């Protein structure tokens, strides 16, 4: 059995730099026509100039593995030093979104923001020029444990979307029933991305009986009821929800240690996992819109013209892809991308 | 400044076997006069005969490092095959408690129980002969994430304590505000142990920003409000609560890997940590009863006659104790045991 649909886009991905970028870009570029590239490098992609340099590096890496048609969609990182002028300049050179990381809430968020209100002039400029605001939606309140941070961020989220009613806002990697419920009720300038791994994990897959470094990510997957609401949001056809993998590779040594970084390298398995989830809910007819259309429409990009084929042919996920342990390493999946 | 008090007992400890036992027994035996030894070996300590063999192994190891006066208090492991007759025989050879592990809920609980009611004839015999029931109080319901398991176990707990009103029951390593609240209201044949690490950690110390294999334990530490209730229970003088470290060493390689075992090796730091916690609550006058008296009274053992001295003298916890990374490795603590 084959499944042929419009070539997908990944609206949330970490491509890294240097050797890691060069080794792993193939896993993204061979599946996705476009990908929204996260700016949390060291140092961060703080402005349009940084974004252009990074774009060139990614394009070179993609070309080197034979995917010169792969199109990175660039973002900048909002820091306390970001100005409205930087938004205008970034927009001019093609940056389409800016990412807000609450300070210290995830890998590479040391430059993030704790005083959200101070950035409101920047959000105003983003609304004016038409740049999308991507939110890592977790409250940095240190009295909250990681489970509670997403729901607590909804107050900040409300304030942003009501203060800037024409700003396009994406709540990234939604992970809680509370956030899904709120996003559903929002107008169409507000959306959320859903990852493959939040569709299939609960917190027990990280720390239920043993501590699994390779499944650890932020926001953490939560209860079965949260996963259920995320699955329903993805498979329902609701235009608020589209795909962003948050694929985030870490070298094996930075995972298999005493203090593992957050991030799941899902790129090699994301599409097969999505197909299994949608198939399990009799919703394969909703998959194309989720991975190939709604995101593009939200970002006002043309729909891709190419096709991607998945075949039902069991395969075992390799234990390693370029010194990185992929999500679901060693597991058998029912579908694979025809390359 | 010195603090001199009655020599303490540890009413919950994992001593392991073989080389690990030999290498690490010194960290327990030099501080604690007695320790309740958990039976979750492979194979488990299933009966009195196993317990006697294990007792001899521990005594030999303690003697080899110069602590022949150290007294292991032996337990057996309740499995679906445990019979009332096995309880009588174990009691006869000196076993003082039996441990109930819900199946699959923690390290070494593969032989545990899922049908608690089936063990009621065994509990009846324990009540009759005066053997203590130690509970790993987490529900094995797979639809619950690890955070929810302790509160969900309270239904089972209620049923056991009401069905066997004279059975001595210890709710081990209490980790939630819900369980603390319930235990406070129980009669005096019911108690709970409190570890050092649940007094100082929340779940963020395991997975808040990075995943820390060396702090991972089950039950998982929970919210600040849970920790606060545990601290209050320990420092209040309530006779329901006494010390059990749940110190559980794992070789570095079984922690710093993709799939880390649960367990914190707190023995080298437990007393200094307790002193800091009690001092921070102006409750140093309650410490001796918590670590050296209430547990012994509950188990109907004579109080120890020796003394232990702690001195206020900062030290840095070593990065490794016998191939195991101790709790708080590399951290500075204010107090140390005078050896």
XYZ file of C-alpha atoms in Angstrom:
678
model
C 0.000 0.000 0.000
C 1.194 3.472 -0.846
C 0.231 6.865 0.406
C 0.998 9.760 -1.940
C 0.468 13.309 -0.834
C 1.669 16.856 -1.300
C 5.267 17.285 -0.136
C 5.215 18.369 3.516
C 6.831 21.245 5.378
C 8.249 21.153 8.889
C 7.332 24.316 10.739
C 9.702 23.807 13.657
C 13.124 22.264 13.343
C 16.596 22.517 14.856
C 19.227 22.105 12.153
C 22.319 22.903 14.252
C 25.571 24.064 12.645
C 28.882 22.735 11.371
C 29.422 18.998 11.263
C 26.116 18.143 12.929
C 24.205 20.222 10.366
C 26.172 18.645 7.530
C 25.619 15.121 8.828
C 21.908 15.424 9.543
C 20.410 17.884 7.048
C 19.675 14.973 4.748
C 17.073 13.597 7.177
C 15.080 16.822 6.901
C 15.749 17.812 3.300
C 14.836 14.475 1.752
C 11.347 14.628 3.241
C 10.410 18.270 3.704
C 10.364 20.911 0.990
C 10.636 23.718 3.544
C 11.455 23.949 7.221
C 11.178 26.737 9.749
C 14.642 26.848 11.270
C 14.961 27.604 14.960
C 17.438 30.343 15.914
C 18.745 29.016 19.254
C 22.383 28.628 18.259
C 25.332 29.806 20.308
C 25.414 32.748 19.811
C 21.750 33.080 18.900
C 20.470 34.209 15.492
C 19.627 37.669 16.782
C 19.049 39.635 13.588
C 18.599 39.501 9.847
C 22.303 39.467 9.139
C 22.835 36.408 11.369
C 19.878 34.745 9.674
C 21.320 35.313 6.189
C 24.661 33.833 7.209
C 22.943 30.825 8.740
C 20.734 30.447 5.666
C 23.816 30.268 3.459
C 25.374 27.636 5.721
C 22.229 25.505 5.621
C 21.838 25.851 1.857
C 25.433 24.791 1.344
C 24.936 21.747 3.567
C 21.696 20.778 1.796
C 23.299 21.179 -1.606
C 26.254 19.023 -0.558
C 23.893 16.115 0.084
C 21.962 16.659 -3.130
C 18.972 18.672 -1.896
C 19.612 22.132 -3.286
C 15.856 22.663 -3.667
C 15.350 22.447 0.129
C 14.173 25.805 1.400
C 15.017 26.912 4.934
C 12.563 29.429 6.373
C 14.496 31.685 8.677
C 13.703 32.980 12.147
C 15.372 35.262 14.644
C 15.633 34.909 18.406
C 13.932 37.513 20.588
C 16.215 38.693 23.371
C 15.808 41.573 25.827
C 17.976 43.525 23.341
C 15.725 43.000 20.313
C 14.393 46.303 18.905
C 11.556 47.143 16.490
C 14.229 48.297 14.026
C 15.768 44.815 14.075
C 12.366 43.385 13.168
C 12.082 45.690 10.154
C 15.585 44.802 8.979
C 15.033 41.069 9.495
C 11.756 41.176 7.622
C 13.474 42.987 4.737
C 15.979 40.144 4.263
C 13.318 37.434 4.350
C 13.046 36.360 7.986
C 9.459 35.210 8.440
C 9.194 34.626 12.163
C 10.736 35.514 15.511
C 10.908 33.072 18.381
C 10.243 33.883 22.000
C 12.000 31.666 24.520
C 11.154 32.249 28.155
C 14.499 32.549 29.866
C 16.090 29.271 30.833
C 13.116 27.110 29.896
C 14.778 24.851 27.347
C 18.018 23.940 25.611
C 19.683 27.103 24.346
C 17.288 29.517 26.019
C 19.853 31.280 28.197
C 19.380 34.464 26.143
C 15.603 34.322 26.461
C 13.121 36.672 27.973
C 11.644 36.908 31.451
C 9.943 40.295 31.144
C 7.520 39.666 28.288
C 5.875 43.103 28.487
C 9.180 44.793 27.714
C 9.005 43.162 24.279
C 5.573 44.580 23.431
C 7.009 47.351 21.195
C 8.750 44.569 19.279
C 5.496 42.584 18.987
C 3.807 45.781 17.742
C 6.373 46.070 14.969
C 5.973 42.374 14.114
C 2.234 42.909 13.807
C 2.817 45.944 11.594
C 5.269 44.306 9.208
C 3.620 40.884 9.248
C 6.169 38.732 11.023
C 4.981 35.619 12.853
C 5.618 35.287 16.594
C 6.579 31.741 17.585
C 6.200 31.023 21.280
C 7.921 28.452 23.434
C 4.899 28.491 25.712
C 6.228 27.721 29.160
C 6.210 30.004 32.167
C 9.689 30.625 33.593
C 8.278 30.868 37.130
C 10.786 28.791 39.149
C 8.127 27.687 41.625
C 6.490 25.595 38.905
C 7.628 22.118 38.002
C 8.054 21.366 34.329
C 4.586 19.788 34.115
C 2.837 22.978 35.099
C 4.701 25.508 32.994
C 2.670 25.319 29.798
C -0.711 25.847 31.438
C 0.758 28.695 33.500
C 2.046 30.375 30.333
C -1.508 30.704 29.019
C -1.967 33.943 30.983
C 0.946 35.509 29.106
C -0.354 34.017 25.883
C -3.817 35.547 26.404
C -2.301 38.923 27.068
C -0.176 38.830 23.904
C -2.961 37.719 21.580
C -5.484 40.182 22.974
C -3.038 43.102 22.953
C -1.990 42.344 19.352
C -5.136 41.031 17.681
C -3.597 41.014 14.202
C -0.261 39.490 15.163
C 0.185 35.978 13.850
C 1.123 33.792 16.796
C 2.150 30.140 16.859
C 2.105 28.251 20.127
C 4.920 25.795 19.415
C 4.928 22.072 20.285
C 1.683 22.176 22.232
C 1.816 19.544 24.977
C -1.132 20.022 27.334
C -4.895 19.605 27.177
C -5.222 23.103 28.659
C -3.291 24.752 25.840
C -5.066 22.738 23.133
C -8.400 23.836 24.540
C -7.409 27.514 24.587
C -5.923 27.468 21.086
C -9.051 25.892 19.616
C -11.040 28.893 20.781
C -8.675 31.454 19.264
C -9.181 33.410 16.048
C -7.412 32.289 12.887
C -4.307 34.412 13.367
C -3.372 32.079 16.218
C -2.196 28.511 15.688
C -0.152 25.762 17.283
C 2.366 23.269 16.014
C 2.238 19.637 17.057
C 5.265 17.345 17.061
C 5.312 13.660 16.190
C 6.720 12.710 19.580
C 4.026 14.477 21.604
C 1.480 12.398 19.679
C 2.947 9.133 20.908
C 4.544 9.729 24.308
C 3.404 10.381 27.818
C 5.687 11.354 30.642
C 6.117 7.697 31.526
C 8.147 7.278 28.339
C 10.742 9.580 29.870
C 10.697 8.738 33.550
C 8.029 6.114 34.216
C 10.243 3.229 35.239
C 13.636 4.205 33.941
C 14.960 7.565 32.847
C 15.189 7.699 29.059
C 17.546 10.410 27.904
C 16.678 10.002 24.224
C 12.979 10.721 24.737
C 13.565 13.706 27.015
C 12.321 16.970 25.548
C 10.842 20.269 26.664
C 7.993 20.841 27.030
C 7.755 17.401 28.578
C 5.046 15.051 27.297
C 2.374 14.890 29.945
C -0.588 12.634 30.854
C -2.506 10.276 28.557
C -5.353 12.817 28.611
C -3.016 15.490 27.268
C -1.787 13.200 24.516
C -5.372 12.349 23.641
C -6.305 16.009 23.219
C -3.227 16.593 21.052
C -4.088 13.601 18.862
C -7.651 14.876 18.489
C -6.404 18.350 17.592
C -4.040 16.966 14.943
C -6.469 14.511 13.381
C -9.630 16.620 13.559
C -8.900 18.936 10.665
C -9.029 22.004 12.923
C -7.061 24.723 11.035
C -5.394 25.900 14.253
C -3.062 22.903 14.307
C -0.276 21.942 11.923
C 2.949 20.013 11.961
C 6.275 21.170 13.389
C 8.603 18.331 14.357
C 10.839 20.142 16.869
C 13.386 17.578 15.729
C 16.442 18.439 17.817
C 19.542 16.267 17.483
C 22.077 15.905 20.283
C 25.268 13.883 20.035
C 24.986 10.597 21.893
C 27.486 11.742 24.501
C 25.410 14.756 25.499
C 22.422 12.471 26.068
C 24.005 9.398 27.631
C 25.546 11.230 30.569
C 24.601 12.451 34.003
C 22.917 15.577 32.693
C 21.156 15.098 29.357
C 19.967 17.920 27.145
C 16.341 18.175 26.112
C 15.522 17.349 22.504
C 14.328 14.420 20.428
C 15.807 13.710 16.999
C 12.596 12.736 15.279
C 13.391 13.725 11.691
C 14.194 10.159 10.542
C 10.851 8.829 11.797
C 8.440 11.759 11.938
C 6.380 10.997 8.817
C 6.011 7.253 9.484
C 4.973 8.040 13.060
C 2.391 10.564 11.877
C 0.949 8.070 9.412
C 0.579 5.460 12.153
C -1.167 7.917 14.458
C -3.549 9.198 11.796
C -4.232 5.679 10.565
C -5.031 4.524 14.108
C -7.714 7.215 14.251
C -9.095 6.531 10.766
C -7.937 9.993 9.805
C -5.462 9.424 6.971
C -7.581 11.805 4.910
C -6.634 14.571 7.347
C -2.882 13.985 7.197
C -2.059 15.973 4.051
C -3.665 19.138 5.381
C -1.830 18.713 8.693
C 1.679 18.274 7.282
C 1.518 19.930 3.866
C -1.115 22.644 3.747
C -2.288 24.328 6.924
C 1.163 25.494 7.959
C 1.884 26.938 4.537
C -1.462 28.731 4.515
C -0.833 30.147 7.989
C 2.580 31.459 6.902
C 1.070 32.661 3.576
C 3.380 30.498 1.512
C 2.415 28.748 -1.720
C 1.520 25.087 -1.356
C 4.245 22.715 -2.456
C 3.760 21.151 -5.875
C 5.905 18.038 -5.393
C 4.665 14.769 -3.955
C 5.898 12.479 -1.217
C 5.237 8.767 -1.156
C 5.042 6.571 1.909
C 4.879 2.806 1.568
C 3.581 0.331 4.092
C 6.743 -1.677 4.558
C 8.000 -2.444 8.056
C 11.480 -1.259 8.955
C 13.544 -1.011 12.091
C 14.685 2.450 13.106
C 18.511 2.478 13.202
C 20.278 2.787 16.545
C 22.237 5.756 15.317
C 22.092 8.403 12.587
C 25.363 10.321 12.334
C 26.381 9.926 16.009
C 22.858 10.821 17.145
C 20.366 8.312 18.526
C 17.087 8.918 16.695
C 13.656 8.863 18.268
C 12.331 5.283 18.395
C 15.767 3.768 17.769
C 15.431 0.019 17.454
C 11.634 0.114 17.179
C 9.758 -1.281 14.197
C 7.600 1.132 12.215
C 4.983 0.101 9.686
C 5.483 2.856 7.108
C 8.496 4.351 5.416
C 9.182 7.249 3.110
C 9.940 6.118 -0.440
C 13.220 7.846 -1.298
C 29.813 23.812 66.424
C 29.006 20.206 67.136
C 25.791 18.293 67.242
C 25.825 15.108 69.316
C 22.854 12.792 69.320
C 21.811 9.188 69.729
C 23.209 7.001 66.943
C 20.644 6.851 64.139
C 19.018 3.968 62.270
C 18.141 3.898 58.587
C 14.755 2.244 58.117
C 15.020 1.821 54.340
C 18.222 1.043 52.527
C 19.458 -0.881 49.488
C 22.762 -2.557 50.295
C 23.142 -4.572 47.066
C 25.353 -7.671 46.891
C 28.856 -8.760 46.005
C 31.421 -6.111 45.112
C 28.969 -3.219 45.313
C 27.916 -4.266 48.816
C 31.542 -4.664 49.854
C 32.545 -1.307 48.418
C 29.675 0.739 49.825
C 28.622 -0.831 53.133
C 31.049 1.475 54.901
C 28.925 4.524 53.997
C 25.963 3.044 55.862
C 27.687 1.209 58.675
C 29.851 4.090 59.845
C 26.798 6.253 60.466
C 23.866 3.986 61.247
C 23.727 1.407 64.010
C 20.951 -0.510 62.235
C 19.410 -0.483 58.803
C 16.294 -2.075 57.358
C 17.626 -3.865 54.293
C 15.441 -3.971 51.204
C 14.933 -7.397 49.613
C 14.779 -6.457 45.908
C 17.804 -8.416 44.757
C 17.919 -10.683 41.725
C 16.536 -13.146 42.626
C 14.524 -11.484 45.367
C 14.836 -12.299 49.080
C 11.644 -14.310 49.079
C 11.815 -16.160 52.407
C 13.562 -16.493 55.739
C 16.283 -18.726 54.363
C 17.199 -16.173 51.659
C 17.197 -13.476 54.325
C 19.586 -15.421 56.564
C 22.009 -15.962 53.682
C 21.868 -12.283 52.774
C 22.304 -11.288 56.414
C 25.509 -13.333 56.597
C 26.818 -11.707 53.412
C 26.121 -8.219 54.764
C 27.647 -8.980 58.156
C 30.786 -10.289 56.505
C 31.064 -7.165 54.357
C 30.511 -4.877 57.337
C 33.079 -6.736 59.407
C 35.617 -6.517 56.576
C 35.493 -2.721 56.756
C 35.625 -2.644 60.540
C 31.964 -2.307 61.467
C 31.088 -5.701 62.905
C 28.644 -4.034 65.297
C 26.453 -2.864 62.379
C 23.092 -4.618 62.553
C 21.139 -5.332 59.381
C 17.400 -5.652 59.936
C 16.109 -8.141 57.414
C 13.041 -8.054 55.190
C 11.472 -10.362 52.649
C 9.880 -9.509 49.333
C 6.160 -10.199 48.893
C 5.464 -11.941 45.596
C 2.272 -13.552 44.303
C 3.820 -16.816 45.586
C 4.276 -15.669 49.178
C 2.282 -17.791 51.648
C 1.277 -17.294 55.301
C 3.576 -20.203 56.150
C 6.520 -18.313 54.661
C 5.687 -15.382 56.939
C 5.764 -17.616 60.025
C 9.078 -19.124 58.987
C 10.616 -15.759 58.172
C 9.473 -14.300 61.466
C 11.018 -17.266 63.292
C 14.471 -16.535 61.841
C 14.317 -12.855 62.684
C 12.861 -11.155 59.614
C 11.040 -8.084 60.906
C 9.255 -6.756 57.834
C 7.964 -7.725 54.411
C 7.978 -5.351 51.489
C 5.191 -4.936 48.978
C 6.273 -3.711 45.562
C 3.495 -3.008 43.098
C 4.541 -4.858 39.975
C 6.912 -2.963 37.739
C 6.786 0.279 39.678
C 10.463 0.655 40.520
C 13.926 -0.798 40.088
C 13.821 -4.512 40.849
C 10.046 -4.751 41.164
C 9.503 -7.212 38.316
C 8.455 -9.862 40.854
C 5.992 -7.525 42.536
C 2.283 -7.682 43.016
C -0.601 -6.370 40.950
C -3.454 -8.158 42.729
C -3.123 -6.801 46.262
C -6.243 -8.560 47.584
C -4.722 -11.938 46.794
C -2.104 -11.196 49.455
C -4.628 -10.505 52.213
C -4.158 -13.958 53.820
C -0.457 -13.098 53.992
C -1.203 -9.716 55.584
C -3.458 -11.516 58.078
C -0.559 -13.740 59.094
C 1.763 -10.734 59.340
C -0.746 -9.060 61.648
C -0.959 -12.234 63.740
C 2.783 -12.780 64.125
C 3.685 -9.085 64.348
C 5.605 -8.532 61.138
C 5.676 -5.019 59.669
C 4.309 -4.417 56.168
C 6.436 -1.956 54.192
C 4.692 -0.474 51.167
C 6.115 0.980 48.016
C 3.023 3.121 47.712
C 2.479 3.607 44.004
C -0.424 2.359 41.930
C 0.665 0.142 39.041
C -2.217 1.418 36.863
C -0.491 1.995 33.501
C -2.821 4.877 32.627
C -1.230 6.972 35.370
C 1.967 8.913 34.891
C 4.592 8.584 37.585
C 3.434 11.797 39.273
C -0.013 10.446 39.974
C 0.796 6.954 41.207
C 1.298 7.687 44.898
C -1.982 9.521 45.403
C -3.784 6.781 43.441
C -2.289 4.116 45.711
C -4.011 5.664 48.724
C -7.190 3.700 47.930
C -5.293 0.424 48.243
C -3.558 1.762 51.332
C -6.888 2.639 52.991
C -8.212 -0.802 52.267
C -5.181 -2.547 53.766
C -5.084 -0.474 56.956
C -8.819 -0.738 57.569
C -8.939 -4.484 56.847
C -5.971 -5.147 59.149
C -6.307 -2.609 61.959
C -3.516 -4.121 64.043
C -1.049 -4.663 61.209
C 1.944 -2.357 61.423
C 2.243 -0.615 58.082
C 4.957 1.725 56.816
C 4.312 3.869 53.781
C 7.850 4.076 52.439
C 9.567 7.207 51.014
C 6.435 9.353 51.127
C 6.599 11.877 48.296
C 3.243 13.640 47.969
C 1.206 16.102 49.984
C -1.782 13.779 49.565
C -0.052 10.821 51.200
C 1.400 12.946 54.015
C -2.049 14.249 54.792
C -3.572 10.767 54.910
C -0.791 9.280 57.033
C -1.078 12.076 59.605
C -4.663 11.040 60.245
C -3.865 7.349 60.729
C -3.633 5.471 64.040
C -0.218 4.766 65.525
C 0.262 1.381 63.883
C 0.706 3.232 60.595
C 3.774 5.302 59.769
C 5.811 6.614 56.865
C 9.499 6.909 56.133
C 10.958 10.080 54.669
C 14.187 10.153 52.656
C 16.791 12.908 52.680
C 16.454 13.497 48.954
C 12.681 14.008 48.998
C 13.281 16.770 51.565
C 15.439 18.767 49.174
C 14.322 18.007 45.612
C 11.389 18.791 43.409
C 10.789 17.216 40.034
C 12.702 20.062 38.409
C 15.889 18.643 39.912
C 15.391 15.601 37.702
C 13.922 16.978 34.492
C 13.417 20.735 34.870
C 15.922 21.942 32.316
C 18.169 18.964 31.794
C 17.641 15.334 32.644
C 19.683 14.393 35.698
C 20.208 10.655 35.926
C 21.822 10.799 39.371
C 18.820 12.450 41.016
C 16.279 10.157 39.364
C 14.386 7.999 41.839
C 10.972 6.417 42.293
C 8.666 7.668 43.572
C 9.692 10.854 41.789
C 10.013 14.031 43.849
C 7.036 16.201 43.022
C 5.992 19.847 43.393
C 7.349 22.404 45.871
C 4.077 22.040 47.799
C 4.697 18.307 48.170
C 8.232 18.915 49.403
C 6.934 21.493 51.848
C 4.462 19.039 53.366
C 7.186 16.389 53.658
C 9.511 18.864 55.381
C 6.755 19.831 57.799
C 5.989 16.169 58.524
C 9.663 15.417 59.230
C 10.358 18.481 61.347
C 7.067 18.661 63.259
C 7.711 15.858 65.707
C 4.683 13.901 64.443
C 5.333 10.264 65.497
C 4.026 8.966 62.165
C 7.183 10.012 60.333
C 10.736 8.720 60.675
C 13.857 8.402 58.605
C 14.544 5.854 55.874
C 17.119 6.960 53.331
C 16.173 4.705 50.403
C 19.843 5.069 49.547
C 20.165 3.021 46.361
C 23.535 2.898 44.615
C 23.877 2.260 40.885
C 27.175 1.992 39.057
C 27.934 5.120 37.057
C 27.484 3.262 33.781
C 23.912 2.238 34.607
C 23.060 5.871 35.286
C 25.006 7.703 32.576
C 23.386 5.912 29.668
C 20.284 6.117 27.544
C 18.106 4.352 30.085
C 19.024 5.133 33.677
C 17.816 3.134 36.673
C 15.928 4.844 39.464
C 17.766 5.301 42.743
C 19.789 7.927 44.568
C 22.919 7.001 46.508
C 22.354 9.298 49.451
C 24.164 7.385 52.190
C 27.334 9.537 52.079
C 25.344 12.754 52.548
C 22.062 11.838 54.233
C 22.861 13.037 57.766
C 24.423 16.362 56.722
C 21.453 17.003 54.432
C 19.002 16.249 57.236
C 20.818 18.607 59.589
C 20.660 21.413 57.027
C 16.939 20.888 56.466
C 16.090 20.727 60.176
C 18.343 23.693 60.904
C 16.653 25.743 58.175
C 13.338 25.170 59.968
C 14.704 25.851 63.452
C 13.914 22.245 64.256
C 17.287 20.752 65.228
C 15.655 19.714 68.497
C 13.385 17.395 66.468
C 16.155 15.668 64.522
C 17.175 13.043 67.066
C 13.643 11.694 67.392
C 13.309 11.584 63.590
C 16.508 9.661 62.847
C 17.240 7.803 66.069
C 14.082 7.138 68.045
C 10.715 7.058 66.319
C 11.653 4.339 63.851
C 13.082 2.136 66.590
C 9.959 2.619 68.691
C 7.719 1.780 65.754
C 9.669 -1.425 65.105
C 9.779 -2.134 68.874
C 13.560 -2.134 68.989
C 15.660 -0.787 71.863
C 17.005 2.723 71.348
C 20.667 2.824 70.408
C 23.059 3.712 73.201
C 25.930 5.065 71.119
C 26.284 8.651 69.974
C 26.941 10.271 66.628
C 28.647 13.620 66.257
C 28.186 16.049 63.390
C 30.430 19.076 63.071
C 29.726 22.267 61.207
C 32.645 22.136 58.782
C 32.036 22.670 55.087
C 33.055 19.892 52.725
C 32.569 19.095 49.083
C 30.756 15.877 48.265
C 33.089 13.673 46.186
C 32.268 13.033 42.537
C 32.426 9.307 43.089
C 32.237 6.781 45.924
C 33.314 3.338 44.757
C 32.249 3.752 41.081
C 28.935 5.269 42.159
C 28.090 8.966 41.868
C 26.639 10.019 45.222
C 23.694 12.331 45.701
C 24.853 15.955 45.630
C 28.221 15.082 44.071
C 30.341 18.202 43.816
C 28.060 20.258 46.061
C 29.247 21.879 49.265
C 27.534 20.839 52.484
C 27.807 22.685 55.786
C 27.882 19.729 58.158
C 29.795 16.488 58.272
C 29.750 13.361 60.356
C 32.752 13.164 62.693
C 34.259 9.737 62.048
